């Protein structure tokens, strides 16, 4: 127990000492009629999310990206890193979605005996769900809620903006993360279309007011291993950086919280690059959201003296 700072003396008293004790009598053995409810540890559904957000302050992260952009890979990697220990200054405390994390992480493990590591792909039939991580830094704890939605839904909403209101998790977001696939961005067959559709998706969500003004917007450049192999043309990485700058020039002036970051969560194509940007990502996601000023705005040119009182008092 000394090795785990999350356990108190009271928690230790509840643990099994290992001593043999008399078995329970028939009168004390639970039966099927006792209705003992076990936590399923699956993804949290939208209907259950409200209850969690009402109990504890949460930081809600919405992952946005097309199919195979790396959303599930990122979730699996975060789980795997906290299985091994702390990530930067943050340590794992608990999670209400451990089984869901483990299922997505399993296919990336060597013991699956796959030729190459991979991860579970979220299907449109799965609907939107949420993953939960409670992390600690010193005496402070942070509850992260991370959305998980199929990439097809975002593609459809980009083409038909009438579908954007169905992406209801965006209204809850403290941070919206668009995943940019570096491999598609630099592939000669896909780069022209991909550059256009990626910026179109960001513009569609912003212009249709789906992203709350308080939220920060991140572009997470994924699959850096695919463009940084030892034999790769250095121009590939230069092209990625040039597009990052284009996005900053287009969106930063209108959205001050807009930024781009490079990450690598599964370096299968180039093991030498390792895991990139994930420690910094966890630190950003755990930042306290900007407090919202709920005070009413004063009236600038009120016709009545009563309307001007708020401006005088403030």
PDB file of C-alpha atoms in Angstrom:
ATOM      1  CA  UNK A   1       0.000   0.000   0.000  1.00  0.00           C
ATOM      2  CA  UNK A   2       2.979   2.312   0.600  1.00  0.00           C
ATOM      3  CA  UNK A   3       3.703   2.270  -3.140  1.00  0.00           C
ATOM      4  CA  UNK A   4       0.290   3.682  -4.098  1.00  0.00           C
ATOM      5  CA  UNK A   5      -0.495   7.227  -2.909  1.00  0.00           C
ATOM      6  CA  UNK A   6      -4.165   6.842  -3.856  1.00  0.00           C
ATOM      7  CA  UNK A   7      -4.895   4.425  -0.977  1.00  0.00           C
ATOM      8  CA  UNK A   8      -5.652   5.751   2.486  1.00  0.00           C
ATOM      9  CA  UNK A   9      -5.614   3.894   5.797  1.00  0.00           C
ATOM     10  CA  UNK A  10      -9.385   3.462   5.585  1.00  0.00           C
ATOM     11  CA  UNK A  11      -9.029   1.814   2.150  1.00  0.00           C
ATOM     12  CA  UNK A  12      -6.397  -0.561   3.523  1.00  0.00           C
ATOM     13  CA  UNK A  13      -8.715  -1.749   6.305  1.00  0.00           C
ATOM     14  CA  UNK A  14     -11.247  -2.849   3.679  1.00  0.00           C
ATOM     15  CA  UNK A  15      -8.756  -5.103   1.886  1.00  0.00           C
ATOM     16  CA  UNK A  16      -8.666  -8.864   2.363  1.00  0.00           C
ATOM     17  CA  UNK A  17      -5.883  -9.757   4.822  1.00  0.00           C
ATOM     18  CA  UNK A  18      -5.457 -13.192   3.269  1.00  0.00           C
ATOM     19  CA  UNK A  19      -6.283 -15.045   6.465  1.00  0.00           C
ATOM     20  CA  UNK A  20      -8.625 -18.004   6.276  1.00  0.00           C
ATOM     21  CA  UNK A  21     -12.057 -17.200   7.623  1.00  0.00           C
ATOM     22  CA  UNK A  22     -15.173 -19.329   8.079  1.00  0.00           C
ATOM     23  CA  UNK A  23     -17.286 -19.476   4.953  1.00  0.00           C
ATOM     24  CA  UNK A  24     -20.598 -17.618   4.832  1.00  0.00           C
ATOM     25  CA  UNK A  25     -23.691 -19.392   6.032  1.00  0.00           C
ATOM     26  CA  UNK A  26     -26.501 -20.130   3.646  1.00  0.00           C
ATOM     27  CA  UNK A  27     -28.472 -17.247   5.146  1.00  0.00           C
ATOM     28  CA  UNK A  28     -25.778 -14.692   4.186  1.00  0.00           C
ATOM     29  CA  UNK A  29     -24.947 -15.912   0.674  1.00  0.00           C
ATOM     30  CA  UNK A  30     -26.329 -13.391  -1.894  1.00  0.00           C
ATOM     31  CA  UNK A  31     -28.934 -14.801  -4.213  1.00  0.00           C
ATOM     32  CA  UNK A  32     -30.018 -13.760  -7.669  1.00  0.00           C
ATOM     33  CA  UNK A  33     -32.826 -11.758  -6.106  1.00  0.00           C
ATOM     34  CA  UNK A  34     -30.393  -9.430  -4.302  1.00  0.00           C
ATOM     35  CA  UNK A  35     -29.928  -7.442  -7.546  1.00  0.00           C
ATOM     36  CA  UNK A  36     -26.214  -6.699  -7.010  1.00  0.00           C
ATOM     37  CA  UNK A  37     -25.212  -4.271  -9.753  1.00  0.00           C
ATOM     38  CA  UNK A  38     -21.665  -4.453 -11.131  1.00  0.00           C
ATOM     39  CA  UNK A  39     -20.019  -1.586 -12.988  1.00  0.00           C
ATOM     40  CA  UNK A  40     -19.686  -2.694 -16.648  1.00  0.00           C
ATOM     41  CA  UNK A  41     -16.679  -0.401 -17.377  1.00  0.00           C
ATOM     42  CA  UNK A  42     -17.849   0.005 -20.976  1.00  0.00           C
ATOM     43  CA  UNK A  43     -17.980   3.338 -22.779  1.00  0.00           C
ATOM     44  CA  UNK A  44     -20.164   5.934 -21.098  1.00  0.00           C
ATOM     45  CA  UNK A  45     -23.252   6.726 -23.157  1.00  0.00           C
ATOM     46  CA  UNK A  46     -24.712  10.196 -23.540  1.00  0.00           C
ATOM     47  CA  UNK A  47     -27.600   9.467 -21.166  1.00  0.00           C
ATOM     48  CA  UNK A  48     -25.148   8.479 -18.408  1.00  0.00           C
ATOM     49  CA  UNK A  49     -22.750  11.347 -19.027  1.00  0.00           C
ATOM     50  CA  UNK A  50     -24.950  14.018 -17.474  1.00  0.00           C
ATOM     51  CA  UNK A  51     -25.020  12.198 -14.131  1.00  0.00           C
ATOM     52  CA  UNK A  52     -21.214  11.988 -14.085  1.00  0.00           C
ATOM     53  CA  UNK A  53     -20.774  15.661 -15.005  1.00  0.00           C
ATOM     54  CA  UNK A  54     -23.202  16.620 -12.224  1.00  0.00           C
ATOM     55  CA  UNK A  55     -21.166  14.696  -9.633  1.00  0.00           C
ATOM     56  CA  UNK A  56     -17.653  15.922 -10.470  1.00  0.00           C
ATOM     57  CA  UNK A  57     -16.121  18.761 -12.516  1.00  0.00           C
ATOM     58  CA  UNK A  58     -14.909  17.335 -15.813  1.00  0.00           C
ATOM     59  CA  UNK A  59     -12.726  18.395 -18.727  1.00  0.00           C
ATOM     60  CA  UNK A  60     -14.437  17.251 -21.924  1.00  0.00           C
ATOM     61  CA  UNK A  61     -12.276  16.486 -24.972  1.00  0.00           C
ATOM     62  CA  UNK A  62     -13.973  15.903 -28.337  1.00  0.00           C
ATOM     63  CA  UNK A  63     -11.921  13.985 -30.914  1.00  0.00           C
ATOM     64  CA  UNK A  64     -12.824  14.815 -34.525  1.00  0.00           C
ATOM     65  CA  UNK A  65     -11.454  13.011 -37.551  1.00  0.00           C
ATOM     66  CA  UNK A  66     -12.279  10.811 -40.499  1.00  0.00           C
ATOM     67  CA  UNK A  67     -11.957   7.025 -40.558  1.00  0.00           C
ATOM     68  CA  UNK A  68      -8.523   5.674 -39.569  1.00  0.00           C
ATOM     69  CA  UNK A  69      -7.199   9.120 -38.651  1.00  0.00           C
ATOM     70  CA  UNK A  70      -5.992   7.739 -35.317  1.00  0.00           C
ATOM     71  CA  UNK A  71      -8.698   8.559 -32.767  1.00  0.00           C
ATOM     72  CA  UNK A  72      -8.932   5.058 -31.285  1.00  0.00           C
ATOM     73  CA  UNK A  73      -5.156   4.590 -31.523  1.00  0.00           C
ATOM     74  CA  UNK A  74      -4.684   7.688 -29.381  1.00  0.00           C
ATOM     75  CA  UNK A  75      -7.142   6.420 -26.763  1.00  0.00           C
ATOM     76  CA  UNK A  76      -5.444   3.003 -26.649  1.00  0.00           C
ATOM     77  CA  UNK A  77      -2.006   4.583 -26.350  1.00  0.00           C
ATOM     78  CA  UNK A  78      -3.024   6.782 -23.410  1.00  0.00           C
ATOM     79  CA  UNK A  79      -4.385   3.723 -21.619  1.00  0.00           C
ATOM     80  CA  UNK A  80      -1.194   1.769 -22.310  1.00  0.00           C
ATOM     81  CA  UNK A  81       1.041   4.568 -21.037  1.00  0.00           C
ATOM     82  CA  UNK A  82      -0.825   4.890 -17.742  1.00  0.00           C
ATOM     83  CA  UNK A  83      -0.698   1.098 -17.339  1.00  0.00           C
ATOM     84  CA  UNK A  84       3.095   1.457 -17.160  1.00  0.00           C
ATOM     85  CA  UNK A  85       3.157   4.394 -14.738  1.00  0.00           C
ATOM     86  CA  UNK A  86       2.887   8.170 -14.605  1.00  0.00           C
ATOM     87  CA  UNK A  87       2.812  10.334 -17.718  1.00  0.00           C
ATOM     88  CA  UNK A  88       4.754  13.462 -16.925  1.00  0.00           C
ATOM     89  CA  UNK A  89       3.440  14.820 -13.639  1.00  0.00           C
ATOM     90  CA  UNK A  90       0.107  12.978 -13.942  1.00  0.00           C
ATOM     91  CA  UNK A  91      -0.702   9.610 -12.363  1.00  0.00           C
ATOM     92  CA  UNK A  92      -3.655   7.312 -12.935  1.00  0.00           C
ATOM     93  CA  UNK A  93      -6.308   7.317 -10.186  1.00  0.00           C
ATOM     94  CA  UNK A  94      -9.322   5.485 -11.633  1.00  0.00           C
ATOM     95  CA  UNK A  95     -11.507   5.053 -14.703  1.00  0.00           C
ATOM     96  CA  UNK A  96     -15.135   4.143 -15.280  1.00  0.00           C
ATOM     97  CA  UNK A  97     -14.303   2.734 -18.743  1.00  0.00           C
ATOM     98  CA  UNK A  98     -11.403   0.349 -18.069  1.00  0.00           C
ATOM     99  CA  UNK A  99     -12.815  -2.550 -20.074  1.00  0.00           C
ATOM    100  CA  UNK A 100     -13.475  -0.338 -23.089  1.00  0.00           C
ATOM    101  CA  UNK A 101      -9.902   0.979 -22.903  1.00  0.00           C
ATOM    102  CA  UNK A 102      -8.481  -2.546 -22.611  1.00  0.00           C
ATOM    103  CA  UNK A 103     -10.457  -3.831 -25.602  1.00  0.00           C
ATOM    104  CA  UNK A 104      -9.110  -1.059 -27.823  1.00  0.00           C
ATOM    105  CA  UNK A 105      -5.567  -1.511 -26.547  1.00  0.00           C
ATOM    106  CA  UNK A 106      -5.488  -5.306 -26.970  1.00  0.00           C
ATOM    107  CA  UNK A 107      -4.973  -5.417 -30.746  1.00  0.00           C
ATOM    108  CA  UNK A 108      -1.852  -3.229 -30.477  1.00  0.00           C
ATOM    109  CA  UNK A 109      -0.125  -5.765 -28.183  1.00  0.00           C
ATOM    110  CA  UNK A 110       2.437  -8.324 -29.331  1.00  0.00           C
ATOM    111  CA  UNK A 111       0.542 -11.189 -27.699  1.00  0.00           C
ATOM    112  CA  UNK A 112      -2.265 -10.853 -30.256  1.00  0.00           C
ATOM    113  CA  UNK A 113       0.265 -12.365 -32.730  1.00  0.00           C
ATOM    114  CA  UNK A 114      -0.737  -9.956 -35.484  1.00  0.00           C
ATOM    115  CA  UNK A 115       1.809  -9.162 -38.199  1.00  0.00           C
ATOM    116  CA  UNK A 116       1.508  -5.445 -37.409  1.00  0.00           C
ATOM    117  CA  UNK A 117      -0.068  -3.641 -34.449  1.00  0.00           C
ATOM    118  CA  UNK A 118      -3.491  -2.143 -35.001  1.00  0.00           C
ATOM    119  CA  UNK A 119      -6.445  -0.874 -32.982  1.00  0.00           C
ATOM    120  CA  UNK A 120     -10.205  -1.330 -32.860  1.00  0.00           C
ATOM    121  CA  UNK A 121     -12.084   0.904 -35.329  1.00  0.00           C
ATOM    122  CA  UNK A 122     -15.172   2.673 -34.039  1.00  0.00           C
ATOM    123  CA  UNK A 123     -18.187   1.766 -36.148  1.00  0.00           C
ATOM    124  CA  UNK A 124     -21.069   4.055 -37.023  1.00  0.00           C
ATOM    125  CA  UNK A 125     -23.344   1.488 -35.389  1.00  0.00           C
ATOM    126  CA  UNK A 126     -21.594   2.127 -32.064  1.00  0.00           C
ATOM    127  CA  UNK A 127     -23.003   5.681 -31.841  1.00  0.00           C
ATOM    128  CA  UNK A 128     -21.146   8.241 -29.773  1.00  0.00           C
ATOM    129  CA  UNK A 129     -19.628   7.147 -26.472  1.00  0.00           C
ATOM    130  CA  UNK A 130     -17.197   8.573 -23.944  1.00  0.00           C
ATOM    131  CA  UNK A 131     -14.070   7.364 -22.169  1.00  0.00           C
ATOM    132  CA  UNK A 132     -13.202   8.430 -18.624  1.00  0.00           C
ATOM    133  CA  UNK A 133      -9.824   8.989 -16.961  1.00  0.00           C
ATOM    134  CA  UNK A 134      -9.273  10.375 -13.486  1.00  0.00           C
ATOM    135  CA  UNK A 135      -5.690  11.627 -13.122  1.00  0.00           C
ATOM    136  CA  UNK A 136      -3.810  13.225 -10.254  1.00  0.00           C
ATOM    137  CA  UNK A 137      -1.010  15.766 -10.064  1.00  0.00           C
ATOM    138  CA  UNK A 138       0.089  16.472  -6.512  1.00  0.00           C
ATOM    139  CA  UNK A 139      -3.049  17.052  -4.469  1.00  0.00           C
ATOM    140  CA  UNK A 140      -5.183  17.892  -7.505  1.00  0.00           C
ATOM    141  CA  UNK A 141      -7.294  15.433  -9.483  1.00  0.00           C
ATOM    142  CA  UNK A 142      -8.725  15.895 -12.967  1.00  0.00           C
ATOM    143  CA  UNK A 143     -11.563  13.920 -14.565  1.00  0.00           C
ATOM    144  CA  UNK A 144     -11.142  13.705 -18.329  1.00  0.00           C
ATOM    145  CA  UNK A 145     -14.075  12.797 -20.572  1.00  0.00           C
ATOM    146  CA  UNK A 146     -12.960  11.895 -24.122  1.00  0.00           C
ATOM    147  CA  UNK A 147     -15.511  11.399 -26.890  1.00  0.00           C
ATOM    148  CA  UNK A 148     -15.462   8.463 -29.304  1.00  0.00           C
ATOM    149  CA  UNK A 149     -17.480   8.734 -32.517  1.00  0.00           C
ATOM    150  CA  UNK A 150     -17.185   7.085 -35.920  1.00  0.00           C
ATOM    151  CA  UNK A 151     -15.345   9.065 -38.584  1.00  0.00           C
ATOM    152  CA  UNK A 152     -18.180   8.514 -41.048  1.00  0.00           C
ATOM    153  CA  UNK A 153     -20.420  10.785 -38.966  1.00  0.00           C
ATOM    154  CA  UNK A 154     -17.987  13.680 -39.346  1.00  0.00           C
ATOM    155  CA  UNK A 155     -17.647  13.075 -43.091  1.00  0.00           C
ATOM    156  CA  UNK A 156     -21.429  13.163 -43.473  1.00  0.00           C
ATOM    157  CA  UNK A 157     -21.716  16.359 -41.419  1.00  0.00           C
ATOM    158  CA  UNK A 158     -19.084  18.077 -43.570  1.00  0.00           C
ATOM    159  CA  UNK A 159     -21.012  17.267 -46.744  1.00  0.00           C
ATOM    160  CA  UNK A 160     -24.465  17.899 -45.269  1.00  0.00           C
ATOM    161  CA  UNK A 161     -24.302  20.617 -42.611  1.00  0.00           C
ATOM    162  CA  UNK A 162     -27.901  19.853 -41.584  1.00  0.00           C
ATOM    163  CA  UNK A 163     -26.417  16.868 -39.725  1.00  0.00           C
ATOM    164  CA  UNK A 164     -24.091  18.990 -37.573  1.00  0.00           C
ATOM    165  CA  UNK A 165     -26.649  19.450 -34.734  1.00  0.00           C
ATOM    166  CA  UNK A 166     -26.547  15.668 -34.272  1.00  0.00           C
ATOM    167  CA  UNK A 167     -22.904  15.965 -33.112  1.00  0.00           C
ATOM    168  CA  UNK A 168     -24.174  16.896 -29.656  1.00  0.00           C
ATOM    169  CA  UNK A 169     -20.912  16.186 -27.841  1.00  0.00           C
ATOM    170  CA  UNK A 170     -19.419  19.339 -29.378  1.00  0.00           C
ATOM    171  CA  UNK A 171     -21.657  21.533 -27.224  1.00  0.00           C
ATOM    172  CA  UNK A 172     -20.013  20.009 -24.112  1.00  0.00           C
ATOM    173  CA  UNK A 173     -16.436  20.466 -25.314  1.00  0.00           C
ATOM    174  CA  UNK A 174     -13.721  22.287 -23.420  1.00  0.00           C
ATOM    175  CA  UNK A 175     -11.279  21.269 -26.157  1.00  0.00           C
ATOM    176  CA  UNK A 176     -11.962  20.080 -29.726  1.00  0.00           C
ATOM    177  CA  UNK A 177      -9.146  18.062 -31.310  1.00  0.00           C
ATOM    178  CA  UNK A 178      -9.072  17.571 -35.097  1.00  0.00           C
ATOM    179  CA  UNK A 179      -6.822  14.660 -36.079  1.00  0.00           C
ATOM    180  CA  UNK A 180      -4.771  15.357 -39.226  1.00  0.00           C
ATOM    181  CA  UNK A 181      -3.418  12.239 -40.960  1.00  0.00           C
ATOM    182  CA  UNK A 182       0.141  13.086 -42.097  1.00  0.00           C
ATOM    183  CA  UNK A 183       0.271  10.014 -44.362  1.00  0.00           C
ATOM    184  CA  UNK A 184      -2.800  11.082 -46.362  1.00  0.00           C
ATOM    185  CA  UNK A 185      -1.636  14.679 -46.383  1.00  0.00           C
ATOM    186  CA  UNK A 186       1.598  13.718 -48.161  1.00  0.00           C
ATOM    187  CA  UNK A 187       0.317  10.924 -50.407  1.00  0.00           C
ATOM    188  CA  UNK A 188       0.318  12.138 -54.010  1.00  0.00           C
ATOM    189  CA  UNK A 189      -3.015  10.393 -54.680  1.00  0.00           C
ATOM    190  CA  UNK A 190      -4.904  11.829 -51.710  1.00  0.00           C
ATOM    191  CA  UNK A 191      -3.185  15.064 -50.678  1.00  0.00           C
ATOM    192  CA  UNK A 192      -5.161  17.533 -52.814  1.00  0.00           C
ATOM    193  CA  UNK A 193      -8.566  16.249 -51.745  1.00  0.00           C
ATOM    194  CA  UNK A 194      -7.517  15.691 -48.151  1.00  0.00           C
ATOM    195  CA  UNK A 195      -6.155  19.216 -47.695  1.00  0.00           C
ATOM    196  CA  UNK A 196      -9.444  20.659 -48.903  1.00  0.00           C
ATOM    197  CA  UNK A 197     -11.789  18.401 -46.940  1.00  0.00           C
ATOM    198  CA  UNK A 198      -9.851  18.743 -43.692  1.00  0.00           C
ATOM    199  CA  UNK A 199     -10.100  22.537 -43.592  1.00  0.00           C
ATOM    200  CA  UNK A 200     -13.713  22.322 -44.815  1.00  0.00           C
ATOM    201  CA  UNK A 201     -14.659  20.242 -41.764  1.00  0.00           C
ATOM    202  CA  UNK A 202     -13.151  22.754 -39.347  1.00  0.00           C
ATOM    203  CA  UNK A 203     -14.838  25.621 -41.173  1.00  0.00           C
ATOM    204  CA  UNK A 204     -18.206  23.837 -41.257  1.00  0.00           C
ATOM    205  CA  UNK A 205     -18.241  23.232 -37.494  1.00  0.00           C
ATOM    206  CA  UNK A 206     -17.106  26.767 -36.668  1.00  0.00           C
ATOM    207  CA  UNK A 207     -19.413  28.543 -39.115  1.00  0.00           C
ATOM    208  CA  UNK A 208     -22.414  26.540 -37.902  1.00  0.00           C
ATOM    209  CA  UNK A 209     -21.572  27.431 -34.289  1.00  0.00           C
ATOM    210  CA  UNK A 210     -21.175  23.810 -33.251  1.00  0.00           C
ATOM    211  CA  UNK A 211     -17.976  24.587 -31.305  1.00  0.00           C
ATOM    212  CA  UNK A 212     -18.526  26.606 -28.103  1.00  0.00           C
ATOM    213  CA  UNK A 213     -16.667  29.923 -27.979  1.00  0.00           C
ATOM    214  CA  UNK A 214     -15.017  28.883 -24.712  1.00  0.00           C
ATOM    215  CA  UNK A 215     -13.467  25.777 -26.278  1.00  0.00           C
ATOM    216  CA  UNK A 216      -9.889  25.560 -27.502  1.00  0.00           C
ATOM    217  CA  UNK A 217      -9.278  23.989 -30.897  1.00  0.00           C
ATOM    218  CA  UNK A 218      -6.298  21.718 -31.527  1.00  0.00           C
ATOM    219  CA  UNK A 219      -5.077  20.136 -34.734  1.00  0.00           C
ATOM    220  CA  UNK A 220      -3.240  16.933 -33.777  1.00  0.00           C
ATOM    221  CA  UNK A 221      -0.951  15.824 -36.594  1.00  0.00           C
ATOM    222  CA  UNK A 222      -0.909  11.999 -36.390  1.00  0.00           C
ATOM    223  CA  UNK A 223       1.131   9.221 -38.065  1.00  0.00           C
ATOM    224  CA  UNK A 224       4.422  11.112 -38.047  1.00  0.00           C
ATOM    225  CA  UNK A 225       6.151   7.720 -38.284  1.00  0.00           C
ATOM    226  CA  UNK A 226       4.829   7.363 -41.842  1.00  0.00           C
ATOM    227  CA  UNK A 227       6.596  10.544 -43.049  1.00  0.00           C
ATOM    228  CA  UNK A 228       9.782  10.332 -40.967  1.00  0.00           C
ATOM    229  CA  UNK A 229      11.279   6.979 -41.947  1.00  0.00           C
ATOM    230  CA  UNK A 230      15.066   7.087 -42.443  1.00  0.00           C
ATOM    231  CA  UNK A 231      14.527   6.569 -46.190  1.00  0.00           C
ATOM    232  CA  UNK A 232      11.696   9.142 -46.456  1.00  0.00           C
ATOM    233  CA  UNK A 233      12.088  12.319 -48.467  1.00  0.00           C
ATOM    234  CA  UNK A 234      12.583  15.258 -46.033  1.00  0.00           C
ATOM    235  CA  UNK A 235      10.149  17.188 -48.215  1.00  0.00           C
ATOM    236  CA  UNK A 236       7.279  15.118 -46.790  1.00  0.00           C
ATOM    237  CA  UNK A 237       7.732  16.492 -43.294  1.00  0.00           C
ATOM    238  CA  UNK A 238       8.246  19.972 -44.719  1.00  0.00           C
ATOM    239  CA  UNK A 239       4.901  19.670 -46.517  1.00  0.00           C
ATOM    240  CA  UNK A 240       3.190  18.740 -43.249  1.00  0.00           C
ATOM    241  CA  UNK A 241       4.684  21.763 -41.486  1.00  0.00           C
ATOM    242  CA  UNK A 242       3.688  24.039 -44.373  1.00  0.00           C
ATOM    243  CA  UNK A 243       0.068  22.876 -44.122  1.00  0.00           C
ATOM    244  CA  UNK A 244       0.102  23.407 -40.359  1.00  0.00           C
ATOM    245  CA  UNK A 245       1.096  27.015 -41.024  1.00  0.00           C
ATOM    246  CA  UNK A 246      -1.701  27.396 -43.577  1.00  0.00           C
ATOM    247  CA  UNK A 247      -4.230  26.254 -40.981  1.00  0.00           C
ATOM    248  CA  UNK A 248      -2.835  28.641 -38.392  1.00  0.00           C
ATOM    249  CA  UNK A 249      -3.001  31.551 -40.847  1.00  0.00           C
ATOM    250  CA  UNK A 250      -6.599  30.691 -41.755  1.00  0.00           C
ATOM    251  CA  UNK A 251      -8.124  30.004 -38.340  1.00  0.00           C
ATOM    252  CA  UNK A 252      -5.956  31.577 -35.636  1.00  0.00           C
ATOM    253  CA  UNK A 253      -7.030  35.198 -36.360  1.00  0.00           C
ATOM    254  CA  UNK A 254     -10.701  34.241 -35.856  1.00  0.00           C
ATOM    255  CA  UNK A 255     -10.232  31.689 -33.052  1.00  0.00           C
ATOM    256  CA  UNK A 256      -7.534  32.739 -30.536  1.00  0.00           C
ATOM    257  CA  UNK A 257      -7.521  29.281 -28.912  1.00  0.00           C
ATOM    258  CA  UNK A 258      -6.497  27.568 -32.178  1.00  0.00           C
ATOM    259  CA  UNK A 259      -3.168  25.665 -32.259  1.00  0.00           C
ATOM    260  CA  UNK A 260      -1.446  22.730 -33.991  1.00  0.00           C
ATOM    261  CA  UNK A 261       0.587  19.938 -32.369  1.00  0.00           C
ATOM    262  CA  UNK A 262       2.420  16.882 -33.674  1.00  0.00           C
ATOM    263  CA  UNK A 263       1.917  13.485 -32.014  1.00  0.00           C
ATOM    264  CA  UNK A 264       2.775   9.847 -32.649  1.00  0.00           C
ATOM    265  CA  UNK A 265       0.824   7.247 -30.678  1.00  0.00           C
ATOM    266  CA  UNK A 266       1.740   4.046 -32.579  1.00  0.00           C
ATOM    267  CA  UNK A 267       5.192   4.268 -34.279  1.00  0.00           C
ATOM    268  CA  UNK A 268       4.759   1.079 -36.315  1.00  0.00           C
ATOM    269  CA  UNK A 269       6.387   2.432 -39.490  1.00  0.00           C
ATOM    270  CA  UNK A 270       9.400   3.945 -37.717  1.00  0.00           C
ATOM    271  CA  UNK A 271      10.143   2.672 -34.213  1.00  0.00           C
ATOM    272  CA  UNK A 272      13.015   5.134 -33.836  1.00  0.00           C
ATOM    273  CA  UNK A 273      10.658   8.114 -33.632  1.00  0.00           C
ATOM    274  CA  UNK A 274       9.021   6.684 -30.492  1.00  0.00           C
ATOM    275  CA  UNK A 275       5.993   8.276 -28.881  1.00  0.00           C
ATOM    276  CA  UNK A 276       5.797  11.978 -29.677  1.00  0.00           C
ATOM    277  CA  UNK A 277       3.879  14.773 -27.941  1.00  0.00           C
ATOM    278  CA  UNK A 278       1.731  12.625 -25.644  1.00  0.00           C
ATOM    279  CA  UNK A 279       3.098  13.858 -22.320  1.00  0.00           C
ATOM    280  CA  UNK A 280       2.457  17.445 -23.396  1.00  0.00           C
ATOM    281  CA  UNK A 281      -0.996  16.456 -24.665  1.00  0.00           C
ATOM    282  CA  UNK A 282      -2.018  15.057 -21.255  1.00  0.00           C
ATOM    283  CA  UNK A 283      -0.793  18.231 -19.539  1.00  0.00           C
ATOM    284  CA  UNK A 284      -2.818  20.435 -21.926  1.00  0.00           C
ATOM    285  CA  UNK A 285      -5.968  18.361 -21.565  1.00  0.00           C
ATOM    286  CA  UNK A 286      -5.749  18.587 -17.777  1.00  0.00           C
ATOM    287  CA  UNK A 287      -5.477  22.383 -17.785  1.00  0.00           C
ATOM    288  CA  UNK A 288      -8.331  24.033 -15.939  1.00  0.00           C
ATOM    289  CA  UNK A 289     -10.927  25.381 -18.411  1.00  0.00           C
ATOM    290  CA  UNK A 290     -11.198  29.134 -18.627  1.00  0.00           C
ATOM    291  CA  UNK A 291     -13.782  30.401 -16.168  1.00  0.00           C
ATOM    292  CA  UNK A 292     -16.938  31.718 -17.822  1.00  0.00           C
ATOM    293  CA  UNK A 293     -18.033  35.231 -16.842  1.00  0.00           C
ATOM    294  CA  UNK A 294     -21.766  34.896 -16.219  1.00  0.00           C
ATOM    295  CA  UNK A 295     -22.325  38.544 -15.337  1.00  0.00           C
ATOM    296  CA  UNK A 296     -24.703  40.401 -17.701  1.00  0.00           C
ATOM    297  CA  UNK A 297     -23.109  42.948 -20.014  1.00  0.00           C
ATOM    298  CA  UNK A 298     -23.772  46.635 -19.207  1.00  0.00           C
ATOM    299  CA  UNK A 299     -25.968  48.598 -21.593  1.00  0.00           C
ATOM    300  CA  UNK A 300     -23.857  51.122 -23.537  1.00  0.00           C
ATOM    301  CA  UNK A 301     -26.541  53.631 -24.539  1.00  0.00           C
ATOM    302  CA  UNK A 302     -29.588  52.962 -22.391  1.00  0.00           C
ATOM    303  CA  UNK A 303     -32.625  55.212 -22.677  1.00  0.00           C
ATOM    304  CA  UNK A 304     -33.399  54.860 -18.962  1.00  0.00           C
ATOM    305  CA  UNK A 305     -31.171  55.650 -16.005  1.00  0.00           C
ATOM    306  CA  UNK A 306     -32.042  52.207 -14.645  1.00  0.00           C
ATOM    307  CA  UNK A 307     -30.381  50.608 -17.704  1.00  0.00           C
ATOM    308  CA  UNK A 308     -27.126  52.455 -16.940  1.00  0.00           C
ATOM    309  CA  UNK A 309     -26.846  51.257 -13.341  1.00  0.00           C
ATOM    310  CA  UNK A 310     -25.017  48.033 -14.222  1.00  0.00           C
ATOM    311  CA  UNK A 311     -22.299  49.983 -16.046  1.00  0.00           C
ATOM    312  CA  UNK A 312     -21.805  52.284 -13.065  1.00  0.00           C
ATOM    313  CA  UNK A 313     -21.653  49.463 -10.542  1.00  0.00           C
ATOM    314  CA  UNK A 314     -19.094  47.475 -12.569  1.00  0.00           C
TER     315      UNK A 314
END
